Amino acid sequence: MSNQHNQEKLSSARFSESTDAFVEAFTASIQFDQRMYRQDIQGSIAHAKMLTKVGILDDAELQSILEGLAQVQSEIEAGEFNWSIQQEDIHMNIEARLTSIIGFTGKKLHTGRSRNDQVATDIRLYIRDEIDAILPELTRLQQGMLLLAEREADSIMPGFTHLQTAQPVTFGHHMLAWFEMIKRDVERLQDCRKRVNTSPLGSAALAGTTYPIDRAYTAELLGFERISENSLDGVSDRDFAIEFTAFAATLMMHLSRFSEELVLWSSAQFQFIDLPDRFCTGSSIMPQKKNPDVPELVRGKTGRVYGHLMSLLTLMKSQPLAYNKDNQEDKEPLFDTVDTVRGSLRAFADMIPAIIVKRENTYKAAKQGFSTATDLADYLVGKGLAFRDSHEVVGLAVAHGIKTEEDLSEMSLETLQSFCDKITEDVFEVLTLEGSVAARDHIGGTAPNQVRAAVARAKALIG
Ligand code: ARG
């Protein structure tokens, strides 16, 4: 670090010795916050236009700033921008380069603002952009789920509780359970966007500014729905970043649960599904292996997003008002959260509609474990037994089946009648898997026609 460089620092006049080289690197954020260059330039354009509107800059100065910023942006996008640690962060790097291009006028841009409201504005714009990129990916995932649910509306598989065979369900119904989770994630993200979309610009360092700024105008130029009501809160609030990360953590939790099932289902023990080869890899030593890498990785990546949520909560918990340098630590967790969510979503949206369901296997599995025992109990209630008594009768029949290795549907009428003489020939209709799922024929039930109706409603919802 040369002294020459250090004298260029915007804050240098107050200091009598140069920043320690290590401290300079330690306190810099340019290595990672350069990612927000577009939002930073967007914010500066709005600020400059506002300064012109209220008479602080003239039209020629505005023109020069706009052209200078356009050049900065193209240099960055061409990979020609010389990022400087001495200029600490994205805000000062851009401003310094602007001033070196357009001269004196560049130094006027920072009138009536501070990096504190500038960075708060940049992060909000950044998260809003990412939300607008994530929402269509969530829709694409939902569309894939609906495609699979519709295709497998009649396919029967065992439904589990405690990972023990419970009752038969349709595969489509199972898929729609995942759809509902993602639907709530979408709602959470849309709701989060409302609070993200607030303009802190004009809060300046912490107390507002003495210039006659027009906050509503910058907010409008930047597409913000409202302006923050308190300047101290405006520069220090990071709730919106926490909310976004909480959305992300919840989404990842859902994708991780889903992943767990995909891993189980594609195992040799279950053989419920085939994941297309392009989502799997082999083993370097065991030639027979086809590993479900994508779901495993998504399950594994969930932990880092939880970690980021905890980082951001902890980052904020002891900060007095207003801005503190601590806040610079919000960016890396946020950026990694965005990368992790976007990568995981893309993989899932590609993979889900390509899942192949091995219908004979899921059907066979549903036949094991006495999955229609509840149907027999309900049948006996229909014949006049109290539910607790019918539960007892069916328990005896199941105990018999375990001994003789017969499913309830495979027992003779005489055998079944030996447990309860109210059982007649029509019992076999309820003991079949098809009869069992078809009987659960109400909104939220597993019957194939309910699955199709739910798919139709869902399609109307997501458009
Ligand atoms: N790089 C800083 C951040 O990320 C920008 C704001 C710095 N403000 C200040 N007064 N040091 O938060």
Short mmCIF file of C-alpha atoms and ligand atoms in Angstrom, two decimals:
data_model
loop_
_atom_site.label_atom_id
_atom_site.label_comp_id
_atom_site.label_asym_id
_atom_site.label_seq_id
_atom_site.Cartn_x
_atom_site.Cartn_y
_atom_site.Cartn_z
CA MET A 1 0.00 0.00 0.00
CA SER A 2 1.54 3.31 -1.01
CA ASN A 3 1.00 6.60 0.76
CA GLN A 4 -0.15 8.01 -2.53
CA HIS A 5 -3.00 5.51 -2.46
CA ASN A 6 -3.87 6.22 1.08
CA GLN A 7 -4.17 9.93 0.47
CA GLU A 8 -6.83 9.11 -2.08
CA LYS A 9 -9.00 7.64 0.65
CA LEU A 10 -12.15 9.69 1.02
CA SER A 11 -11.77 9.89 4.77
CA SER A 12 -8.08 10.63 4.84
CA ALA A 13 -8.06 14.31 5.89
CA ARG A 14 -8.93 13.49 9.49
CA PHE A 15 -6.16 10.95 9.90
CA SER A 16 -2.56 11.64 10.85
CA GLU A 17 -1.19 8.24 9.96
CA SER A 18 -2.08 5.77 7.25
CA THR A 19 -4.29 2.79 7.91
CA ASP A 20 -2.32 -0.30 8.73
CA ALA A 21 -2.11 -2.42 5.59
CA PHE A 22 -3.59 -5.41 7.32
CA VAL A 23 -6.40 -3.36 8.87
CA GLU A 24 -7.15 -1.89 5.48
CA ALA A 25 -7.65 -5.36 4.03
CA PHE A 26 -9.42 -6.57 7.15
CA THR A 27 -12.02 -3.80 7.07
CA ALA A 28 -12.57 -3.82 3.32
CA SER A 29 -15.62 -5.45 1.78
CA ILE A 30 -14.89 -4.85 -1.90
CA GLN A 31 -13.87 -8.51 -2.33
CA PHE A 32 -17.52 -9.49 -1.90
CA ASP A 33 -19.76 -6.43 -2.09
CA GLN A 34 -18.74 -5.74 -5.71
CA ARG A 35 -21.57 -8.13 -6.42
CA MET A 36 -23.98 -5.24 -5.76
CA TYR A 37 -22.46 -2.93 -8.37
CA ARG A 38 -25.64 -2.70 -10.45
CA GLN A 39 -27.79 -1.78 -7.48
CA ASP A 40 -25.19 0.73 -6.29
CA ILE A 41 -25.18 2.46 -9.68
CA GLN A 42 -28.96 2.33 -9.87
CA GLY A 43 -29.15 4.01 -6.45
CA SER A 44 -26.65 6.69 -7.48
CA ILE A 45 -28.58 7.47 -10.66
CA ALA A 46 -31.78 7.99 -8.67
CA HIS A 47 -29.95 10.09 -6.08
CA ALA A 48 -28.33 12.29 -8.76
CA LYS A 49 -31.68 12.82 -10.50
CA MET A 50 -33.23 13.81 -7.22
CA LEU A 51 -30.37 16.25 -6.46
CA THR A 52 -31.02 17.83 -9.85
CA LYS A 53 -34.77 18.01 -9.28
CA VAL A 54 -34.26 19.92 -6.02
CA GLY A 55 -31.65 22.24 -7.58
CA ILE A 56 -28.46 20.94 -5.95
CA LEU A 57 -26.99 19.72 -9.27
CA ASP A 58 -27.61 21.35 -12.63
CA ASP A 59 -28.59 19.48 -15.79
CA ALA A 60 -25.08 19.47 -17.19
CA GLU A 61 -23.72 17.99 -13.98
CA LEU A 62 -26.42 15.34 -13.97
CA GLN A 63 -25.64 14.47 -17.56
CA SER A 64 -21.98 14.12 -16.77
CA ILE A 65 -22.71 11.91 -13.73
CA LEU A 66 -25.05 9.68 -15.74
CA GLU A 67 -22.52 9.23 -18.51
CA GLY A 68 -19.73 8.59 -16.02
CA LEU A 69 -21.78 5.98 -14.18
CA ALA A 70 -22.66 4.29 -17.48
CA GLN A 71 -18.96 4.07 -18.26
CA VAL A 72 -18.21 2.65 -14.80
CA GLN A 73 -20.88 0.02 -15.33
CA SER A 74 -19.54 -1.02 -18.72
CA GLU A 75 -16.00 -1.21 -17.36
CA ILE A 76 -17.21 -3.50 -14.58
CA GLU A 77 -19.18 -5.66 -16.96
CA ALA A 78 -16.26 -5.91 -19.36
CA GLY A 79 -14.06 -7.10 -16.49
CA GLU A 80 -11.88 -4.02 -16.90
CA PHE A 81 -12.61 -2.31 -13.61
CA ASN A 82 -9.68 -2.00 -11.28
CA TRP A 83 -11.10 -2.92 -7.86
CA SER A 84 -9.17 -1.30 -5.10
CA ILE A 85 -8.82 -2.40 -1.49
CA GLN A 86 -7.85 1.17 -0.61
CA GLN A 87 -11.30 2.25 -1.73
CA GLU A 88 -12.69 -0.27 0.77
CA ASP A 89 -16.12 -1.05 -0.63
CA ILE A 90 -18.34 -0.98 -3.69
CA HIS A 91 -19.64 2.51 -2.90
CA MET A 92 -16.24 4.18 -2.69
CA ASN A 93 -14.78 2.21 -5.58
CA ILE A 94 -17.53 3.40 -7.90
CA GLU A 95 -17.47 6.97 -6.65
CA ALA A 96 -13.68 7.21 -6.93
CA ARG A 97 -13.72 5.85 -10.47
CA LEU A 98 -16.58 8.21 -11.40
CA THR A 99 -14.55 11.15 -10.14
CA SER A 100 -11.48 10.03 -12.05
CA ILE A 101 -13.59 9.88 -15.23
CA ILE A 102 -15.67 13.06 -14.93
CA GLY A 103 -13.59 15.12 -12.49
CA PHE A 104 -14.89 17.58 -9.91
CA THR A 105 -18.62 16.90 -10.47
CA GLY A 106 -18.13 13.31 -9.37
CA LYS A 107 -17.38 14.58 -5.87
CA LYS A 108 -20.81 16.21 -5.66
CA LEU A 109 -22.72 12.95 -5.99
CA HIS A 110 -22.41 12.13 -2.32
CA THR A 111 -24.23 15.34 -1.29
CA GLY A 112 -27.06 14.57 1.11
CA ARG A 113 -26.35 10.88 1.49
CA SER A 114 -24.05 8.58 3.39
CA ARG A 115 -22.72 5.13 2.71
CA ASN A 116 -25.01 4.09 5.54
CA ASP A 117 -28.23 4.79 3.65
CA GLN A 118 -26.50 3.88 0.40
CA VAL A 119 -25.63 0.36 1.52
CA ALA A 120 -29.06 -0.16 3.06
CA THR A 121 -30.59 0.85 -0.27
CA ASP A 122 -28.25 -1.40 -2.24
CA ILE A 123 -29.01 -4.51 -0.18
CA ARG A 124 -32.74 -3.93 -0.46
CA LEU A 125 -32.49 -3.54 -4.22
CA TYR A 126 -30.26 -6.61 -4.38
CA ILE A 127 -32.62 -8.81 -2.36
CA ARG A 128 -35.61 -7.54 -4.33
CA ASP A 129 -33.86 -8.50 -7.59
CA GLU A 130 -33.06 -11.94 -6.20
CA ILE A 131 -36.63 -12.44 -4.98
CA ASP A 132 -37.82 -11.61 -8.48
CA ALA A 133 -35.47 -14.24 -9.88
CA ILE A 134 -36.35 -16.87 -7.27
CA LEU A 135 -40.14 -16.60 -7.57
CA PRO A 136 -40.28 -17.89 -11.19
CA GLU A 137 -37.98 -20.77 -10.22
CA LEU A 138 -40.36 -21.69 -7.43
CA THR A 139 -43.19 -21.63 -9.95
CA ARG A 140 -41.17 -23.86 -12.29
CA LEU A 141 -40.64 -26.32 -9.44
CA GLN A 142 -44.37 -26.25 -8.65
CA GLN A 143 -45.21 -26.90 -12.30
CA GLY A 144 -42.92 -29.93 -12.28
CA MET A 145 -44.59 -31.23 -9.13
CA LEU A 146 -48.03 -30.85 -10.69
CA LEU A 147 -46.92 -32.65 -13.82
CA LEU A 148 -45.69 -35.57 -11.75
CA ALA A 149 -48.77 -35.51 -9.50
CA GLU A 150 -51.10 -35.65 -12.49
CA ARG A 151 -49.12 -38.40 -14.19
CA GLU A 152 -49.21 -40.48 -10.98
CA ALA A 153 -52.72 -39.62 -9.79
CA ASP A 154 -53.73 -43.31 -9.88
CA SER A 155 -50.41 -44.85 -8.80
CA ILE A 156 -50.62 -46.46 -5.41
CA MET A 157 -47.85 -46.45 -2.85
CA PRO A 158 -47.71 -47.05 0.88
CA GLY A 159 -48.29 -43.97 3.01
CA PHE A 160 -46.12 -43.97 6.11
CA THR A 161 -46.27 -42.82 9.67
CA HIS A 162 -43.18 -43.48 11.79
CA LEU A 163 -41.77 -44.79 8.48
CA GLN A 164 -43.99 -47.86 9.03
CA THR A 165 -46.60 -48.76 6.43
CA ALA A 166 -49.78 -46.98 7.45
CA GLN A 167 -52.39 -46.68 4.68
CA PRO A 168 -52.23 -46.74 0.92
CA VAL A 169 -52.00 -43.36 -0.77
CA THR A 170 -51.67 -42.27 -4.34
CA PHE A 171 -48.28 -41.07 -5.49
CA GLY A 172 -49.93 -37.96 -6.89
CA HIS A 173 -51.35 -37.18 -3.47
CA HIS A 174 -47.94 -37.55 -1.89
CA MET A 175 -46.49 -35.18 -4.49
CA LEU A 176 -49.18 -32.61 -3.76
CA ALA A 177 -48.12 -32.56 -0.13
CA TRP A 178 -44.76 -31.23 -1.35
CA PHE A 179 -46.56 -28.78 -3.58
CA GLU A 180 -48.39 -27.33 -0.56
CA MET A 181 -45.11 -26.74 1.26
CA ILE A 182 -43.65 -24.86 -1.69
CA LYS A 183 -46.90 -22.91 -2.01
CA ARG A 184 -46.42 -21.61 1.54
CA ASP A 185 -42.78 -20.79 0.78
CA VAL A 186 -43.93 -18.69 -2.16
CA GLU A 187 -46.39 -16.84 0.08
CA ARG A 188 -43.65 -16.22 2.62
CA LEU A 189 -41.34 -14.83 -0.04
CA GLN A 190 -44.04 -12.57 -1.50
CA ASP A 191 -44.79 -11.27 1.95
CA CYS A 192 -41.11 -10.67 2.68
CA ARG A 193 -40.81 -8.70 -0.58
CA LYS A 194 -43.27 -6.10 0.72
CA ARG A 195 -40.99 -5.15 3.60
CA VAL A 196 -37.83 -5.39 1.50
CA ASN A 197 -39.38 -2.90 -0.90
CA THR A 198 -39.00 0.12 1.39
CA SER A 199 -36.62 2.98 0.64
CA PRO A 200 -34.13 3.95 3.37
CA LEU A 201 -32.47 6.45 1.01
CA GLY A 202 -32.43 9.91 2.59
CA SER A 203 -31.74 8.57 6.07
CA ALA A 204 -28.16 9.69 5.33
CA ALA A 205 -25.69 8.75 8.09
CA LEU A 206 -28.36 8.35 10.78
CA ALA A 207 -30.28 11.56 11.40
CA GLY A 208 -31.38 12.62 7.94
CA THR A 209 -29.83 15.53 6.05
CA THR A 210 -29.99 19.32 5.95
CA TYR A 211 -30.45 19.37 2.16
CA PRO A 212 -33.97 19.75 0.75
CA ILE A 213 -34.09 16.15 -0.50
CA ASP A 214 -37.13 14.53 -2.08
CA ARG A 215 -37.30 11.03 -0.68
CA ALA A 216 -40.53 10.14 -2.41
CA TYR A 217 -38.90 10.89 -5.76
CA THR A 218 -35.88 8.58 -5.25
CA ALA A 219 -38.21 5.88 -3.91
CA GLU A 220 -40.37 6.18 -7.01
CA LEU A 221 -37.36 6.09 -9.35
CA LEU A 222 -36.12 2.94 -7.65
CA GLY A 223 -39.52 1.24 -7.65
CA PHE A 224 -39.83 1.21 -3.86
CA GLU A 225 -43.39 1.03 -2.58
CA ARG A 226 -42.80 3.20 0.47
CA ILE A 227 -40.11 5.13 2.31
CA SER A 228 -38.80 4.27 5.75
CA GLU A 229 -40.36 6.43 8.46
CA ASN A 230 -37.35 6.81 10.72
CA SER A 231 -33.79 7.56 9.65
CA LEU A 232 -32.14 5.71 12.56
CA ASP A 233 -34.14 2.62 11.72
CA GLY A 234 -33.58 3.19 8.00
CA VAL A 235 -29.80 2.79 8.22
CA SER A 236 -29.72 0.07 10.86
CA ASP A 237 -32.62 -2.23 9.98
CA ARG A 238 -31.64 -5.60 8.55
CA ASP A 239 -34.88 -7.40 9.50
CA PHE A 240 -35.68 -7.80 5.84
CA ALA A 241 -32.45 -9.74 5.26
CA ILE A 242 -33.26 -11.96 8.23
CA GLU A 243 -36.77 -12.55 6.89
CA PHE A 244 -35.40 -13.43 3.49
CA THR A 245 -32.94 -15.87 5.03
CA ALA A 246 -35.71 -17.34 7.19
CA PHE A 247 -37.71 -17.93 4.04
CA ALA A 248 -34.63 -19.56 2.51
CA ALA A 249 -34.02 -21.76 5.56
CA THR A 250 -37.63 -22.95 5.51
CA LEU A 251 -37.51 -23.67 1.80
CA MET A 252 -34.26 -25.60 2.23
CA MET A 253 -35.80 -27.55 5.12
CA HIS A 254 -38.60 -28.58 2.77
CA LEU A 255 -36.24 -29.48 -0.06
CA SER A 256 -34.13 -31.42 2.41
CA ARG A 257 -37.08 -33.50 3.60
CA PHE A 258 -38.01 -34.11 0.01
CA SER A 259 -34.41 -35.08 -0.73
CA GLU A 260 -34.45 -37.57 2.11
CA GLU A 261 -37.42 -39.34 0.54
CA LEU A 262 -35.84 -39.33 -2.91
CA VAL A 263 -32.69 -40.88 -1.47
CA LEU A 264 -34.71 -43.57 0.33
CA TRP A 265 -37.00 -44.24 -2.60
CA SER A 266 -34.17 -44.67 -5.08
CA SER A 267 -32.38 -47.19 -2.84
CA ALA A 268 -32.23 -50.90 -3.67
CA GLN A 269 -34.39 -51.57 -0.60
CA PHE A 270 -37.30 -49.34 -1.68
CA GLN A 271 -36.97 -49.15 -5.47
CA PHE A 272 -39.94 -46.77 -5.70
CA ILE A 273 -38.37 -44.42 -8.21
CA ASP A 274 -35.62 -44.02 -10.73
CA LEU A 275 -33.76 -40.74 -10.80
CA PRO A 276 -32.56 -39.99 -14.33
CA ASP A 277 -28.83 -40.65 -14.73
CA ARG A 278 -28.05 -36.98 -15.33
CA PHE A 279 -28.86 -36.22 -11.70
CA CYS A 280 -26.67 -39.00 -10.32
CA THR A 281 -23.04 -40.05 -10.30
CA GLY A 282 -21.24 -43.37 -10.04
CA SER A 283 -18.75 -44.60 -7.51
CA SER A 284 -15.04 -44.67 -8.27
CA ILE A 285 -14.72 -48.12 -6.70
CA MET A 286 -18.13 -49.87 -6.77
CA PRO A 287 -19.21 -50.34 -10.38
CA GLN A 288 -22.85 -51.06 -9.55
CA LYS A 289 -23.44 -47.74 -7.77
CA LYS A 290 -25.70 -44.94 -8.94
CA ASN A 291 -25.71 -42.31 -6.24
CA PRO A 292 -28.51 -39.75 -5.78
CA ASP A 293 -26.03 -36.87 -5.52
CA VAL A 294 -28.38 -34.01 -6.24
CA PRO A 295 -30.83 -34.73 -3.41
CA GLU A 296 -27.97 -35.60 -1.08
CA LEU A 297 -26.25 -32.29 -1.80
CA VAL A 298 -29.42 -30.28 -1.39
CA ARG A 299 -29.97 -32.02 1.96
CA GLY A 300 -26.38 -31.22 2.89
CA LYS A 301 -26.55 -27.59 1.77
CA THR A 302 -29.54 -26.95 4.00
CA GLY A 303 -27.20 -26.67 6.99
CA ARG A 304 -25.31 -23.72 5.59
CA VAL A 305 -28.50 -21.73 5.08
CA TYR A 306 -29.56 -22.45 8.68
CA GLY A 307 -26.10 -21.24 9.66
CA HIS A 308 -26.55 -18.01 7.70
CA LEU A 309 -29.88 -17.35 9.40
CA MET A 310 -28.21 -17.80 12.77
CA SER A 311 -25.31 -15.54 11.68
CA LEU A 312 -27.65 -12.72 10.72
CA LEU A 313 -29.74 -13.00 13.88
CA THR A 314 -26.59 -12.97 15.97
CA LEU A 315 -25.13 -10.12 13.92
CA MET A 316 -28.05 -7.91 14.92
CA LYS A 317 -28.70 -8.95 18.48
CA SER A 318 -26.34 -6.56 20.27
CA GLN A 319 -26.14 -3.62 17.93
CA PRO A 320 -27.03 -0.26 19.44
CA LEU A 321 -28.60 2.26 17.07
CA ALA A 322 -27.81 3.21 14.43
CA TYR A 323 -25.35 1.93 11.81
CA ASN A 324 -22.40 -0.15 12.98
CA LYS A 325 -19.64 -1.65 10.91
CA ASP A 326 -20.87 -5.04 12.07
CA ASN A 327 -23.47 -4.71 9.34
CA GLN A 328 -20.85 -5.24 6.69
CA GLU A 329 -20.91 -8.88 7.82
CA ASP A 330 -24.46 -9.28 6.51
CA LYS A 331 -23.37 -9.70 2.92
CA GLU A 332 -21.51 -12.97 2.72
CA PRO A 333 -24.24 -14.99 4.51
CA LEU A 334 -26.81 -13.32 2.31
CA PHE A 335 -24.94 -13.95 -0.93
CA ASP A 336 -24.27 -17.57 -0.08
CA THR A 337 -27.93 -18.02 0.87
CA VAL A 338 -28.94 -16.71 -2.54
CA ASP A 339 -26.46 -18.97 -4.36
CA THR A 340 -27.50 -22.03 -2.37
CA VAL A 341 -31.22 -21.46 -2.85
CA ARG A 342 -30.93 -20.69 -6.54
CA GLY A 343 -28.73 -23.71 -7.21
CA SER A 344 -30.93 -26.07 -5.21
CA LEU A 345 -34.11 -24.78 -6.81
CA ARG A 346 -32.73 -25.09 -10.28
CA ALA A 347 -31.65 -28.68 -9.67
CA PHE A 348 -35.01 -29.59 -8.17
CA ALA A 349 -37.07 -27.88 -10.84
CA ASP A 350 -35.13 -29.81 -13.50
CA MET A 351 -35.22 -33.13 -11.64
CA ILE A 352 -38.77 -33.48 -10.30
CA PRO A 353 -40.71 -33.86 -13.56
CA ALA A 354 -38.04 -36.32 -14.77
CA ILE A 355 -38.60 -38.76 -11.87
CA ILE A 356 -39.70 -42.19 -13.02
CA VAL A 357 -42.10 -43.92 -10.65
CA LYS A 358 -41.79 -47.71 -10.54
CA ARG A 359 -45.50 -48.29 -10.17
CA GLU A 360 -45.45 -52.09 -9.74
CA ASN A 361 -42.97 -51.72 -6.90
CA THR A 362 -44.89 -49.02 -5.07
CA TYR A 363 -48.08 -51.08 -5.51
CA LYS A 364 -46.42 -54.23 -4.18
CA ALA A 365 -45.03 -52.30 -1.22
CA ALA A 366 -48.47 -50.91 -0.41
CA LYS A 367 -49.79 -54.48 -0.23
CA GLN A 368 -47.34 -55.29 2.52
CA GLY A 369 -47.78 -54.22 6.09
CA PHE A 370 -51.60 -54.57 6.25
CA SER A 371 -52.13 -51.12 4.83
CA THR A 372 -55.91 -51.67 4.50
CA ALA A 373 -56.43 -52.59 8.17
CA THR A 374 -58.08 -49.24 8.87
CA ASP A 375 -60.44 -49.83 5.94
CA LEU A 376 -61.54 -53.14 7.49
CA ALA A 377 -62.10 -51.40 10.84
CA ASP A 378 -64.19 -48.69 9.12
CA TYR A 379 -66.13 -51.43 7.27
CA LEU A 380 -67.03 -53.09 10.57
CA VAL A 381 -68.21 -49.76 11.98
CA GLY A 382 -70.48 -49.63 8.95
CA LYS A 383 -71.81 -53.03 10.02
CA GLY A 384 -72.71 -51.69 13.47
CA LEU A 385 -69.59 -52.27 15.59
CA ALA A 386 -68.17 -49.50 17.77
CA PHE A 387 -64.79 -48.32 16.43
CA ARG A 388 -62.87 -49.56 19.47
CA ASP A 389 -64.38 -53.04 19.08
CA SER A 390 -63.70 -53.16 15.37
CA HIS A 391 -60.11 -52.02 16.05
CA GLU A 392 -59.77 -55.06 18.36
CA VAL A 393 -61.23 -57.47 15.77
CA VAL A 394 -58.91 -56.22 13.04
CA GLY A 395 -55.96 -56.49 15.42
CA LEU A 396 -56.70 -60.20 15.79
CA ALA A 397 -57.01 -60.65 12.03
CA VAL A 398 -53.66 -58.90 11.48
CA ALA A 399 -51.98 -61.07 14.13
CA HIS A 400 -53.30 -64.11 12.26
CA GLY A 401 -52.02 -62.73 8.94
CA ILE A 402 -48.54 -62.17 10.37
CA LYS A 403 -48.45 -65.84 11.39
CA THR A 404 -49.76 -67.19 8.08
CA GLU A 405 -48.02 -64.53 5.96
CA GLU A 406 -51.28 -63.51 4.30
CA ASP A 407 -52.56 -60.03 3.62
CA LEU A 408 -56.12 -59.28 4.78
CA SER A 409 -57.28 -59.27 1.14
CA GLU A 410 -55.81 -62.76 0.66
CA MET A 411 -57.73 -64.39 3.53
CA SER A 412 -60.80 -66.46 2.77
CA LEU A 413 -64.21 -65.15 3.70
CA GLU A 414 -64.49 -67.96 6.31
CA THR A 415 -61.24 -66.94 7.93
CA LEU A 416 -62.33 -63.32 8.10
CA GLN A 417 -65.72 -64.35 9.49
CA SER A 418 -63.99 -66.28 12.25
CA PHE A 419 -62.95 -62.87 13.65
CA CYS A 420 -66.37 -61.28 13.19
CA ASP A 421 -69.53 -62.85 11.80
CA LYS A 422 -70.75 -59.51 10.43
CA ILE A 423 -68.19 -59.72 7.63
CA THR A 424 -69.69 -60.59 4.23
CA GLU A 425 -68.50 -60.97 0.64
CA ASP A 426 -68.49 -57.16 0.02
CA VAL A 427 -65.52 -56.86 2.41
CA PHE A 428 -63.12 -57.55 -0.46
CA GLU A 429 -64.05 -54.25 -2.11
CA VAL A 430 -62.67 -52.31 0.84
CA LEU A 431 -59.62 -54.52 1.25
CA THR A 432 -58.24 -53.71 -2.19
CA LEU A 433 -55.76 -50.88 -2.49
CA GLU A 434 -57.81 -49.22 -5.23
CA GLY A 435 -60.95 -49.34 -3.05
CA SER A 436 -59.04 -47.98 -0.09
CA VAL A 437 -57.70 -44.88 -1.87
CA ALA A 438 -60.91 -44.26 -3.83
CA ALA A 439 -62.90 -44.21 -0.58
CA ARG A 440 -60.97 -41.20 0.74
CA ASP A 441 -62.95 -38.98 -1.52
CA HIS A 442 -63.06 -35.50 -0.02
CA ILE A 443 -61.01 -32.33 -0.32
CA GLY A 444 -57.52 -33.14 0.94
CA GLY A 445 -58.10 -36.90 0.57
CA THR A 446 -55.96 -39.32 -1.43
CA ALA A 447 -58.61 -40.51 -3.97
CA PRO A 448 -57.36 -40.23 -7.58
CA ASN A 449 -60.21 -37.93 -8.59
CA GLN A 450 -59.41 -35.67 -5.63
CA VAL A 451 -55.78 -35.56 -6.75
CA ARG A 452 -56.88 -34.51 -10.23
CA ALA A 453 -59.18 -31.84 -8.80
CA ALA A 454 -56.40 -30.56 -6.54
CA VAL A 455 -54.02 -30.41 -9.51
CA ALA A 456 -56.61 -28.38 -11.44
CA ARG A 457 -57.00 -25.94 -8.54
CA ALA A 458 -53.24 -25.64 -8.17
CA LYS A 459 -52.77 -24.99 -11.87
CA ALA A 460 -55.33 -22.20 -11.72
CA LEU A 461 -53.48 -20.74 -8.75
CA ILE A 462 -49.99 -20.64 -10.25
CA GLY A 463 -51.20 -19.74 -13.72
N1 ARG B 1 -19.13 -1.41 3.46
C1 ARG B 1 -20.07 -0.92 4.39
C2 ARG B 1 -21.12 -2.00 4.69
O1 ARG B 1 -21.13 -2.95 4.02
C3 ARG B 1 -20.77 0.28 3.85
C4 ARG B 1 -21.21 1.27 4.86
C5 ARG B 1 -20.04 1.83 5.57
N2 ARG B 1 -20.36 2.94 6.37
C6 ARG B 1 -19.48 3.40 7.25
N3 ARG B 1 -19.82 4.43 7.91
N4 ARG B 1 -18.34 2.81 7.47
O2 ARG B 1 -21.90 -1.89 5.59
#
